[in-house]
Amino acid sequence: MGEEVKKRPIIAGREKGPGPGRYALPPTIGFIGHDFTKPTSPAYSFHGRMSNNLYGVDSSPGPRYYIDAKITRFGRDGNPAYSMLGRVRGSSSKFPPTSGLFQTPGPGAYSPENAPPCNTQRRPPSYTMGSRTRYRTIDSVPAPNKYCLPALMGPQVPTKPASASYTMSGHCKLGGPSEDLAKTPGPGRYNSTDPSVYLPRQPAFSMLGRHGFPNDATLKPGPGTHNPEKVTVHKPRAPAFSLGIRHSEFVTPLVVNVAD
């Protein structure tokens, strides 16, 4: 009898086949072997270099041939053209006017703002300031700051009504209102009465002095030694549990006072 072969599932990792690099898609550049599913763009090529003989026969102008922009297929452009001449020699101020050269004033030589306006234009009045006369130094007329107006305080102004004025006299020690003839004591001579004498007295407290340190050398617990938060005798608390000791089942228990 033949042995039965047990069928096992196919595992892809055990199968040996060509990898992804074994496949090649058709190119999309050029015409030879081009992918037929993609559109083909136009292709161009460069012409080969001609020989020296052909180059000598060809007499056509190259890219360096310059054509003026004013030259058209109908001839030269007919629009008017203007140019600016150069400076004429001797036009500076070094040459005198009698040298025969024409001295033309420039735009900055004119001052139209100094010219008088025409009769058709309105203008405001204009004034000038004259010079100092030679008789001003011996003029005896007083200046404006030489005048002084009379004061308006006090009864010395005859043309102005004067208000009432008062004076403050000095302090008189004898015969004055401040003289104390009766020798009466002032308010500061009396002593104030303690309110506790005629009013209900409030409670009074005093602070005792510092006590001396104990002379014995015994160690006393400080405040940090006590833990009042751990005291639960007078407070309700949750049940607490603890773990017992693990007992072996092979240990013989201790029997004491065995009755016969």
mmCIF file of N, CA, C and O in Angstrom, residues 132-199:
data_model
loop_
_atom_site.group_PDB
_atom_site.id
_atom_site.type_symbol
_atom_site.label_atom_id
_atom_site.label_comp_id
_atom_site.label_asym_id
_atom_site.label_seq_id
_atom_site.Cartn_x
_atom_site.Cartn_y
_atom_site.Cartn_z
ATOM 1 N N ARG A 132 16.427 155.294 9.770
ATOM 2 C CA ARG A 132 16.445 156.138 10.948
ATOM 3 C C ARG A 132 16.976 157.537 10.561
ATOM 4 O O ARG A 132 17.986 157.660 9.873
ATOM 5 N N THR A 133 16.264 158.557 11.044
ATOM 6 C CA THR A 133 16.690 159.935 10.749
ATOM 7 C C THR A 133 17.874 160.318 11.627
ATOM 8 O O THR A 133 18.091 159.742 12.696
ATOM 9 N N ARG A 134 18.639 161.295 11.203
ATOM 10 C CA ARG A 134 19.830 161.696 11.937
ATOM 11 C C ARG A 134 19.502 162.566 13.139
ATOM 12 O O ARG A 134 20.365 162.816 13.960
ATOM 13 N N TYR A 135 18.230 163.058 13.251
ATOM 14 C CA TYR A 135 17.858 163.865 14.400
ATOM 15 C C TYR A 135 17.299 163.001 15.535
ATOM 16 O O TYR A 135 16.875 163.516 16.547
ATOM 17 N N ARG A 136 17.248 161.683 15.388
ATOM 18 C CA ARG A 136 16.639 160.816 16.408
ATOM 19 C C ARG A 136 17.517 160.750 17.653
ATOM 20 O O ARG A 136 17.013 160.521 18.754
ATOM 21 N N THR A 137 18.796 160.934 17.525
ATOM 22 C CA THR A 137 19.675 160.803 18.679
ATOM 23 C C THR A 137 19.536 161.969 19.652
ATOM 24 O O THR A 137 19.799 161.822 20.843
ATOM 25 N N ILE A 138 19.110 163.126 19.227
ATOM 26 C CA ILE A 138 18.976 164.282 20.118
ATOM 27 C C ILE A 138 17.505 164.605 20.376
ATOM 28 O O ILE A 138 17.187 165.699 20.854
ATOM 29 N N ASP A 139 16.609 163.679 20.044
ATOM 30 C CA ASP A 139 15.183 163.908 20.275
ATOM 31 C C ASP A 139 14.906 163.779 21.763
ATOM 32 O O ASP A 139 15.252 162.772 22.379
ATOM 33 N N SER A 140 14.265 164.753 22.372
ATOM 34 C CA SER A 140 13.975 164.760 23.815
ATOM 35 C C SER A 140 12.612 164.190 24.148
ATOM 36 O O SER A 140 12.131 164.358 25.279
ATOM 37 N N VAL A 141 11.960 163.558 23.224
ATOM 38 C CA VAL A 141 10.645 162.957 23.498
ATOM 39 C C VAL A 141 10.852 161.693 24.332
ATOM 40 O O VAL A 141 11.669 160.839 23.983
ATOM 41 N N PRO A 142 10.128 161.530 25.460
ATOM 42 C CA PRO A 142 10.327 160.325 26.291
ATOM 43 C C PRO A 142 9.830 159.069 25.575
ATOM 44 O O PRO A 142 8.895 159.110 24.776
ATOM 45 N N ALA A 143 10.428 157.987 25.928
ATOM 46 C CA ALA A 143 10.048 156.696 25.347
ATOM 47 C C ALA A 143 8.764 156.178 25.989
ATOM 48 O O ALA A 143 8.323 156.680 27.029
ATOM 49 N N PRO A 144 8.123 155.140 25.417
ATOM 50 C CA PRO A 144 6.880 154.627 26.016
ATOM 51 C C PRO A 144 7.063 154.060 27.413
ATOM 52 O O PRO A 144 6.150 154.099 28.235
ATOM 53 N N ASN A 145 8.246 153.535 27.728
ATOM 54 C CA ASN A 145 8.430 152.959 29.058
ATOM 55 C C ASN A 145 8.776 153.993 30.122
ATOM 56 O O ASN A 145 9.023 153.639 31.277
ATOM 57 N N LYS A 146 8.781 155.272 29.753
ATOM 58 C CA LYS A 146 9.026 156.318 30.738
ATOM 59 C C LYS A 146 7.763 156.716 31.482
ATOM 60 O O LYS A 146 7.837 157.343 32.533
ATOM 61 N N TYR A 147 6.624 156.364 30.948
ATOM 62 C CA TYR A 147 5.365 156.733 31.586
ATOM 63 C C TYR A 147 5.027 155.704 32.654
ATOM 64 O O TYR A 147 5.285 154.495 32.501
ATOM 65 N N CYS A 148 4.397 156.173 33.726
ATOM 66 C CA CYS A 148 4.016 155.299 34.843
ATOM 67 C C CYS A 148 2.595 155.644 35.253
ATOM 68 O O CYS A 148 2.300 156.804 35.595
ATOM 69 N N LEU A 149 1.722 154.672 35.232
ATOM 70 C CA LEU A 149 0.343 154.881 35.654
ATOM 71 C C LEU A 149 0.264 154.857 37.176
ATOM 72 O O LEU A 149 1.019 154.137 37.839
ATOM 73 N N PRO A 150 -0.652 155.628 37.748
ATOM 74 C CA PRO A 150 -0.786 155.626 39.218
ATOM 75 C C PRO A 150 -1.322 154.299 39.725
ATOM 76 O O PRO A 150 -2.039 153.589 39.024
ATOM 77 N N ALA A 151 -0.949 153.965 40.952
ATOM 78 C CA ALA A 151 -1.396 152.705 41.553
ATOM 79 C C ALA A 151 -2.870 152.789 41.910
ATOM 80 O O ALA A 151 -3.408 153.847 42.218
ATOM 81 N N LEU A 152 -3.548 151.647 41.867
ATOM 82 C CA LEU A 152 -4.972 151.567 42.178
ATOM 83 C C LEU A 152 -5.241 151.036 43.569
ATOM 84 O O LEU A 152 -6.386 150.727 43.903
ATOM 85 N N MET A 153 -4.216 150.854 44.389
ATOM 86 C CA MET A 153 -4.387 150.352 45.756
ATOM 87 C C MET A 153 -4.201 151.513 46.724
ATOM 88 O O MET A 153 -3.228 152.272 46.622
ATOM 89 N N GLY A 154 -5.125 151.651 47.661
ATOM 90 C CA GLY A 154 -5.051 152.723 48.643
ATOM 91 C C GLY A 154 -5.901 153.936 48.266
ATOM 92 O O GLY A 154 -6.413 154.037 47.145
ATOM 93 N N PRO A 155 -6.044 154.873 49.154
ATOM 94 C CA PRO A 155 -6.889 156.052 48.899
ATOM 95 C C PRO A 155 -6.140 157.212 48.257
ATOM 96 O O PRO A 155 -6.572 158.358 48.382
ATOM 97 N N GLN A 156 -5.006 156.926 47.593
ATOM 98 C CA GLN A 156 -4.194 157.984 47.030
ATOM 99 C C GLN A 156 -4.570 158.320 45.593
ATOM 100 O O GLN A 156 -3.945 159.186 44.984
ATOM 101 N N VAL A 157 -5.543 157.622 45.010
ATOM 102 C CA VAL A 157 -5.941 157.867 43.629
ATOM 103 C C VAL A 157 -7.147 158.798 43.653
ATOM 104 O O VAL A 157 -8.216 158.413 44.156
ATOM 105 N N PRO A 158 -7.013 159.997 43.148
ATOM 106 C CA PRO A 158 -8.157 160.931 43.253
ATOM 107 C C PRO A 158 -9.291 160.616 42.298
ATOM 108 O O PRO A 158 -10.446 160.945 42.577
ATOM 109 N N THR A 159 -8.995 159.964 41.152
ATOM 110 C CA THR A 159 -10.043 159.725 40.153
ATOM 111 C C THR A 159 -10.663 158.337 40.254
ATOM 112 O O THR A 159 -11.536 158.001 39.454
ATOM 113 N N LYS A 160 -10.214 157.515 41.230
ATOM 114 C CA LYS A 160 -10.736 156.162 41.361
ATOM 115 C C LYS A 160 -11.306 155.983 42.759
ATOM 116 O O LYS A 160 -10.752 156.484 43.751
ATOM 117 N N PRO A 161 -12.459 155.274 42.844
ATOM 118 C CA PRO A 161 -13.014 155.015 44.173
ATOM 119 C C PRO A 161 -12.137 154.028 44.930
ATOM 120 O O PRO A 161 -11.679 153.022 44.375
ATOM 121 N N ALA A 162 -11.879 154.315 46.192
ATOM 122 C CA ALA A 162 -11.031 153.462 47.020
ATOM 123 C C ALA A 162 -11.896 152.606 47.936
ATOM 124 O O ALA A 162 -12.886 153.076 48.501
ATOM 125 N N SER A 163 -11.521 151.343 48.089
ATOM 126 C CA SER A 163 -12.222 150.440 48.996
ATOM 127 C C SER A 163 -11.715 150.649 50.414
ATOM 128 O O SER A 163 -10.707 151.322 50.653
ATOM 129 N N ALA A 164 -12.415 150.045 51.344
ATOM 130 C CA ALA A 164 -12.029 150.168 52.747
ATOM 131 C C ALA A 164 -10.715 149.436 52.972
ATOM 132 O O ALA A 164 -10.500 148.320 52.478
ATOM 133 N N SER A 165 -9.828 150.033 53.734
ATOM 134 C CA SER A 165 -8.525 149.464 54.030
ATOM 135 C C SER A 165 -8.385 149.303 55.528
ATOM 136 O O SER A 165 -8.890 150.126 56.309
ATOM 137 N N TYR A 166 -7.687 148.255 55.932
ATOM 138 C CA TYR A 166 -7.528 147.942 57.346
ATOM 139 C C TYR A 166 -6.053 147.681 57.608
ATOM 140 O O TYR A 166 -5.305 147.276 56.726
ATOM 141 N N THR A 167 -5.696 147.864 58.888
ATOM 142 C CA THR A 167 -4.335 147.600 59.329
ATOM 143 C C THR A 167 -4.369 146.671 60.528
ATOM 144 O O THR A 167 -5.382 146.576 61.243
ATOM 145 N N MET A 168 -3.282 145.986 60.791
ATOM 146 C CA MET A 168 -3.169 145.056 61.906
ATOM 147 C C MET A 168 -2.158 145.630 62.892
ATOM 148 O O MET A 168 -1.004 145.858 62.527
ATOM 149 N N SER A 169 -2.642 145.906 64.096
ATOM 150 C CA SER A 169 -1.772 146.496 65.113
ATOM 151 C C SER A 169 -0.932 145.425 65.791
ATOM 152 O O SER A 169 -1.182 144.226 65.646
ATOM 153 N N GLY A 170 0.051 145.859 66.544
ATOM 154 C CA GLY A 170 0.918 144.934 67.240
ATOM 155 C C GLY A 170 0.279 144.373 68.493
ATOM 156 O O GLY A 170 -0.814 144.769 68.925
ATOM 157 N N HIS A 171 0.973 143.415 69.123
ATOM 158 C CA HIS A 171 0.483 142.742 70.328
ATOM 159 C C HIS A 171 0.830 143.580 71.554
ATOM 160 O O HIS A 171 2.003 143.876 71.793
ATOM 161 N N CYS A 172 -0.176 143.961 72.318
ATOM 162 C CA CYS A 172 0.007 144.771 73.527
ATOM 163 C C CYS A 172 0.007 143.871 74.758
ATOM 164 O O CYS A 172 -0.929 143.095 74.963
ATOM 165 N N LYS A 173 1.049 143.952 75.581
ATOM 166 C CA LYS A 173 1.113 143.144 76.792
ATOM 167 C C LYS A 173 0.405 143.811 77.973
ATOM 168 O O LYS A 173 -0.088 143.120 78.861
ATOM 169 N N LEU A 174 0.392 145.142 78.048
ATOM 170 C CA LEU A 174 -0.215 145.841 79.169
ATOM 171 C C LEU A 174 -1.443 146.593 78.677
ATOM 172 O O LEU A 174 -1.369 147.349 77.692
ATOM 173 N N GLY A 175 -2.554 146.358 79.333
ATOM 174 C CA GLY A 175 -3.780 147.052 78.984
ATOM 175 C C GLY A 175 -4.505 146.493 77.783
ATOM 176 O O GLY A 175 -5.541 147.047 77.379
ATOM 177 N N GLY A 176 -4.013 145.428 77.207
ATOM 178 C CA GLY A 176 -4.673 144.851 76.056
ATOM 179 C C GLY A 176 -5.660 143.775 76.449
ATOM 180 O O GLY A 176 -5.762 143.366 77.612
ATOM 181 N N PRO A 177 -6.454 143.301 75.466
ATOM 182 C CA PRO A 177 -7.424 142.238 75.794
ATOM 183 C C PRO A 177 -6.761 140.922 76.143
ATOM 184 O O PRO A 177 -7.366 140.066 76.773
ATOM 185 N N SER A 178 -5.500 140.753 75.742
ATOM 186 C CA SER A 178 -4.818 139.504 76.055
ATOM 187 C C SER A 178 -4.190 139.490 77.436
ATOM 188 O O SER A 178 -3.662 138.462 77.863
ATOM 189 N N GLU A 179 -4.234 140.610 78.136
ATOM 190 C CA GLU A 179 -3.646 140.652 79.479
ATOM 191 C C GLU A 179 -4.586 139.978 80.459
ATOM 192 O O GLU A 179 -5.766 140.317 80.560
ATOM 193 N N ASP A 180 -4.053 139.001 81.209
ATOM 194 C CA ASP A 180 -4.849 138.244 82.190
ATOM 195 C C ASP A 180 -4.701 138.922 83.543
ATOM 196 O O ASP A 180 -3.692 138.733 84.237
ATOM 197 N N LEU A 181 -5.709 139.726 83.878
ATOM 198 C CA LEU A 181 -5.654 140.431 85.159
ATOM 199 C C LEU A 181 -6.103 139.547 86.304
ATOM 200 O O LEU A 181 -5.659 139.724 87.439
ATOM 201 N N ALA A 182 -7.005 138.599 86.060
ATOM 202 C CA ALA A 182 -7.529 137.725 87.122
ATOM 203 C C ALA A 182 -6.662 136.511 87.356
ATOM 204 O O ALA A 182 -6.908 135.753 88.312
ATOM 205 N N LYS A 183 -5.649 136.294 86.522
ATOM 206 C CA LYS A 183 -4.762 135.130 86.659
ATOM 207 C C LYS A 183 -5.552 133.832 86.626
ATOM 208 O O LYS A 183 -5.410 132.955 87.487
ATOM 209 N N THR A 184 -6.436 133.702 85.669
ATOM 210 C CA THR A 184 -7.285 132.511 85.547
ATOM 211 C C THR A 184 -6.506 131.404 84.864
ATOM 212 O O THR A 184 -5.863 131.629 83.828
ATOM 213 N N PRO A 185 -6.522 130.174 85.409
ATOM 214 C CA PRO A 185 -5.786 129.080 84.750
ATOM 215 C C PRO A 185 -6.434 128.700 83.419
ATOM 216 O O PRO A 185 -7.653 128.758 83.258
ATOM 217 N N GLY A 186 -5.621 128.304 82.478
ATOM 218 C CA GLY A 186 -6.112 127.919 81.165
ATOM 219 C C GLY A 186 -6.611 126.484 81.133
ATOM 220 O O GLY A 186 -6.570 125.758 82.132
ATOM 221 N N PRO A 187 -7.132 126.034 79.994
ATOM 222 C CA PRO A 187 -7.664 124.663 79.909
ATOM 223 C C PRO A 187 -6.596 123.602 80.111
ATOM 224 O O PRO A 187 -6.871 122.497 80.572
ATOM 225 N N GLY A 188 -5.345 123.917 79.775
ATOM 226 C CA GLY A 188 -4.296 122.911 79.929
ATOM 227 C C GLY A 188 -3.877 122.692 81.361
ATOM 228 O O GLY A 188 -3.079 121.784 81.633
ATOM 229 N N ARG A 189 -4.353 123.525 82.313
ATOM 230 C CA ARG A 189 -3.972 123.366 83.713
ATOM 231 C C ARG A 189 -4.777 122.277 84.403
ATOM 232 O O ARG A 189 -4.422 121.854 85.490
ATOM 233 N N TYR A 190 -5.888 121.866 83.853
ATOM 234 C CA TYR A 190 -6.742 120.859 84.490
ATOM 235 C C TYR A 190 -6.328 119.478 84.009
ATOM 236 O O TYR A 190 -5.975 119.269 82.839
ATOM 237 N N ASN A 191 -6.398 118.486 84.940
ATOM 238 C CA ASN A 191 -6.102 117.098 84.642
ATOM 239 C C ASN A 191 -7.379 116.363 84.280
ATOM 240 O O ASN A 191 -8.421 116.558 84.919
ATOM 241 N N SER A 192 -7.307 115.508 83.262
ATOM 242 C CA SER A 192 -8.484 114.739 82.854
ATOM 243 C C SER A 192 -8.689 113.556 83.799
ATOM 244 O O SER A 192 -7.736 112.917 84.243
ATOM 245 N N THR A 193 -9.950 113.284 84.103
ATOM 246 C CA THR A 193 -10.302 112.183 85.018
ATOM 247 C C THR A 193 -10.364 110.882 84.254
ATOM 248 O O THR A 193 -10.836 110.832 83.109
ATOM 249 N N ASP A 194 -9.867 109.820 84.887
ATOM 250 C CA ASP A 194 -9.905 108.505 84.274
ATOM 251 C C ASP A 194 -11.358 108.080 84.082
ATOM 252 O O ASP A 194 -12.152 108.146 85.019
ATOM 253 N N PRO A 195 -11.784 107.632 82.883
ATOM 254 C CA PRO A 195 -13.186 107.220 82.677
ATOM 255 C C PRO A 195 -13.590 106.026 83.521
ATOM 256 O O PRO A 195 -14.793 105.807 83.748
ATOM 257 N N SER A 196 -12.624 105.238 84.003
ATOM 258 C CA SER A 196 -12.992 104.086 84.829
ATOM 259 C C SER A 196 -13.543 104.511 86.175
ATOM 260 O O SER A 196 -14.114 103.680 86.906
ATOM 261 N N VAL A 197 -13.389 105.797 86.521
ATOM 262 C CA VAL A 197 -13.878 106.262 87.820
ATOM 263 C C VAL A 197 -15.391 106.440 87.798
ATOM 264 O O VAL A 197 -16.097 106.055 88.733
ATOM 265 N N TYR A 198 -15.932 106.979 86.715
ATOM 266 C CA TYR A 198 -17.365 107.269 86.672
ATOM 267 C C TYR A 198 -18.089 106.454 85.595
ATOM 268 O O TYR A 198 -19.294 106.647 85.397
ATOM 269 N N LEU A 199 -17.420 105.530 84.926
ATOM 270 C CA LEU A 199 -18.038 104.654 83.938
ATOM 271 C C LEU A 199 -17.750 103.209 84.303
ATOM 272 O O LEU A 199 -16.815 102.928 85.061
#
